[in-house]
PDB file of C-alpha atoms in Angstrom:
ATOM      1  CA  MET D1066       9.929  -5.751  28.321  1.00  0.00           C
ATOM      2  CA  GLY D1067       7.739  -2.776  26.608  1.00  0.00           C
ATOM      3  CA  GLU D1068       4.129  -3.349  26.479  1.00  0.00           C
ATOM      4  CA  PHE D1069       2.191  -3.443  23.770  1.00  0.00           C
ATOM      5  CA  LYS D1070      -1.275  -1.353  22.812  1.00  0.00           C
ATOM      6  CA  LYS D1071      -3.541  -3.418  20.580  1.00  0.00           C
ATOM      7  CA  VAL D1072      -4.702  -0.940  17.579  1.00  0.00           C
ATOM      8  CA  SER D1073      -8.604  -0.719  16.883  1.00  0.00           C
ATOM      9  CA  GLY D1074      -9.347  -2.568  14.078  1.00  0.00           C
ATOM     10  CA  LYS D1075     -10.313   0.876  11.910  1.00  0.00           C
ATOM     11  CA  SER D1076      -7.200   2.114  11.959  1.00  0.00           C
ATOM     12  CA  THR D1077      -3.670   0.381  10.977  1.00  0.00           C
ATOM     13  CA  SER D1078      -0.472   0.415  12.750  1.00  0.00           C
ATOM     14  CA  TRP D1079       1.157   3.062  10.208  1.00  0.00           C
ATOM     15  CA  ASP D1080      -1.711   5.168  11.438  1.00  0.00           C
ATOM     16  CA  ALA D1081      -0.785   4.646  15.560  1.00  0.00           C
ATOM     17  CA  HIS D1082       3.210   5.425  14.450  1.00  0.00           C
ATOM     18  CA  VAL D1083       2.168   8.865  12.417  1.00  0.00           C
ATOM     19  CA  ARG D1084      -0.524   9.791  15.245  1.00  0.00           C
ATOM     20  CA  ARG D1085       2.393   9.141  18.131  1.00  0.00           C
ATOM     21  CA  ALA D1086       4.706  10.706  15.844  1.00  0.00           C
ATOM     22  CA  SER D1087       2.749  13.795  15.479  1.00  0.00           C
ATOM     23  CA  SER D1088       1.885  14.044  19.196  1.00  0.00           C
ATOM     24  CA  SER D1089       5.404  13.985  20.458  1.00  0.00           C
ATOM     25  CA  PRO D1090       7.737  17.221  20.193  1.00  0.00           C
ATOM     26  CA  ILE D1091      10.721  15.046  20.883  1.00  0.00           C
ATOM     27  CA  ILE D1092      10.059  12.807  18.134  1.00  0.00           C
ATOM     28  CA  ALA D1093       9.022  15.331  15.404  1.00  0.00           C
ATOM     29  CA  ALA D1094      12.143  17.153  16.200  1.00  0.00           C
ATOM     30  CA  GLU D1095      14.011  13.782  15.384  1.00  0.00           C
ATOM     31  CA  TYR D1096      12.003  13.542  12.330  1.00  0.00           C
ATOM     32  CA  LYS D1097      12.644  16.941  11.419  1.00  0.00           C
ATOM     33  CA  ARG D1098      16.300  16.651  12.356  1.00  0.00           C
ATOM     34  CA  SER D1099      16.605  13.333  10.097  1.00  0.00           C
ATOM     35  CA  GLY D1100      14.993  15.014   6.987  1.00  0.00           C
ATOM     36  CA  TRP D1101      13.103  11.970   6.347  1.00  0.00           C
ATOM     37  CA  LYS D1102       9.819  11.975   4.420  1.00  0.00           C
ATOM     38  CA  LEU D1103       7.625   9.612   3.166  1.00  0.00           C
ATOM     39  CA  ASP D1104       7.327   9.430  -0.668  1.00  0.00           C
ATOM     40  CA  THR D1105       3.666   7.962  -1.039  1.00  0.00           C
ATOM     41  CA  HIS D1106       4.385   7.451  -4.722  1.00  0.00           C
ATOM     42  CA  LYS D1107       7.360   5.575  -4.124  1.00  0.00           C
ATOM     43  CA  VAL D1108       5.841   3.185  -1.690  1.00  0.00           C
ATOM     44  CA  MET D1109       3.091   2.439  -3.983  1.00  0.00           C
ATOM     45  CA  ALA D1110       5.516   1.924  -7.099  1.00  0.00           C
ATOM     46  CA  ASN D1111       7.275  -0.576  -4.968  1.00  0.00           C
ATOM     47  CA  ARG D1112       4.252  -2.534  -3.928  1.00  0.00           C
ATOM     48  CA  ILE D1113       3.069  -2.728  -7.357  1.00  0.00           C
ATOM     49  CA  LYS D1114       6.345  -3.973  -8.279  1.00  0.00           C
ATOM     50  CA  ASN D1115       6.263  -6.861  -5.773  1.00  0.00           C
ATOM     51  CA  GLY D1116       2.607  -7.616  -6.573  1.00  0.00           C
ATOM     52  CA  GLU D1117       1.077  -6.405  -3.495  1.00  0.00           C
ATOM     53  CA  GLY D1118      -2.628  -5.121  -2.558  1.00  0.00           C
ATOM     54  CA  VAL D1119      -2.945  -1.812  -3.638  1.00  0.00           C
ATOM     55  CA  GLY D1120      -5.890   0.717  -3.808  1.00  0.00           C
ATOM     56  CA  HIS D1121      -7.948   0.452  -6.908  1.00  0.00           C
ATOM     57  CA  TYR D1122      -7.340   4.513  -7.270  1.00  0.00           C
ATOM     58  CA  TRP D1123      -3.387   3.750  -7.782  1.00  0.00           C
ATOM     59  CA  LEU D1124      -3.926   1.320 -10.623  1.00  0.00           C
ATOM     60  CA  GLU D1125      -6.311   3.758 -12.800  1.00  0.00           C
ATOM     61  CA  GLY D1126      -6.848   7.790 -13.630  1.00  0.00           C
ATOM     62  CA  LYS D1127      -4.982  10.379 -12.337  1.00  0.00           C
ATOM     63  CA  LEU D1128      -2.620   8.121  -9.195  1.00  0.00           C
ATOM     64  CA  LYS D1129      -1.346   5.827 -12.138  1.00  0.00           C
ATOM     65  CA  GLN D1130      -0.675   8.538 -14.171  1.00  0.00           C
ATOM     66  CA  GLU D1131       1.184  10.178 -11.629  1.00  0.00           C
ATOM     67  CA  LEU D1132       3.123   7.003 -10.826  1.00  0.00           C
ATOM     68  CA  LEU D1133       4.033   6.615 -14.650  1.00  0.00           C
ATOM     69  CA  ASP D1134       5.380  10.286 -14.603  1.00  0.00           C
ATOM     70  CA  MET D1135       7.203  10.153 -10.989  1.00  0.00           C
ATOM     71  CA  THR D1136       8.412   6.804 -10.335  1.00  0.00           C
ATOM     72  CA  ASP D1137      10.014   4.242 -12.582  1.00  0.00           C
ATOM     73  CA  ILE D1138       7.067   2.215 -13.183  1.00  0.00           C
ATOM     74  CA  THR D1139       5.846   0.827 -16.223  1.00  0.00           C
ATOM     75  CA  GLU D1140       2.898  -0.027 -17.872  1.00  0.00           C
ATOM     76  CA  ASN D1141       3.695  -3.547 -17.822  1.00  0.00           C
ATOM     77  CA  ASP D1142       4.070  -3.631 -13.672  1.00  0.00           C
ATOM     78  CA  PHE D1143       0.620  -2.878 -14.038  1.00  0.00           C
ATOM     79  CA  LYS D1144      -0.659  -6.006 -15.986  1.00  0.00           C
ATOM     80  CA  LYS D1145      -0.934  -8.659 -13.330  1.00  0.00           C
ATOM     81  CA  TYR D1146      -3.596  -6.285 -12.023  1.00  0.00           C
ATOM     82  CA  LEU D1147      -5.559  -6.149 -15.141  1.00  0.00           C
ATOM     83  CA  ASP D1148      -5.460  -9.928 -15.885  1.00  0.00           C
ATOM     84  CA  PRO D1149      -8.794 -11.516 -15.590  1.00  0.00           C
ATOM     85  CA  ALA D1150      -7.585 -14.111 -13.297  1.00  0.00           C
ATOM     86  CA  ALA D1151      -5.909 -12.358 -10.860  1.00  0.00           C
ATOM     87  CA  GLN D1152      -9.538 -11.055  -9.702  1.00  0.00           C
ATOM     88  CA  THR D1153     -10.870 -14.331  -9.218  1.00  0.00           C
ATOM     89  CA  GLN D1154     -10.930 -16.223  -6.073  1.00  0.00           C
ATOM     90  CA  TYR D1155     -11.529 -19.740  -7.559  1.00  0.00           C
ATOM     91  CA  VAL D1156     -10.058 -21.491 -10.342  1.00  0.00           C
ATOM     92  CA  LYS D1157     -13.211 -23.728 -10.954  1.00  0.00           C
ATOM     93  CA  PRO D1158     -16.641 -22.678  -9.771  1.00  0.00           C
ATOM     94  CA  TYR D1159     -17.986 -23.770  -6.266  1.00  0.00           C
ATOM     95  CA  ASN D1160     -20.009 -26.525  -7.053  1.00  0.00           C
ATOM     96  CA  ASN D1161     -21.409 -28.149  -3.660  1.00  0.00           C
ATOM     97  CA  GLY D1162     -18.291 -30.377  -3.049  1.00  0.00           C
ATOM     98  CA  GLU D1163     -18.858 -32.541  -6.211  1.00  0.00           C
ATOM     99  CA  LYS D1164     -15.548 -33.338  -8.047  1.00  0.00           C
TER     100      LYS D1164
END
């Protein structure tokens, strides 16, 4: 069985994959041969549609407008992130254990 190397806490497995792919001529040639490209806008649009975590830059301003222009995402897809209840961790205020 292959060995897995632990990725440092500051980088992600995606970062490690990109570093590995860019440092290996064999893997780079395979990516080039396959014609595969990463479409960040499509990835973020899918994450928003699924309600997954995204950076706030994708929820406002220029990047939000790019998502609206370049993908099939709509303003309705952003509502779940703008709902005030979505930004709070607790339904009831912390009350020192009282019920």
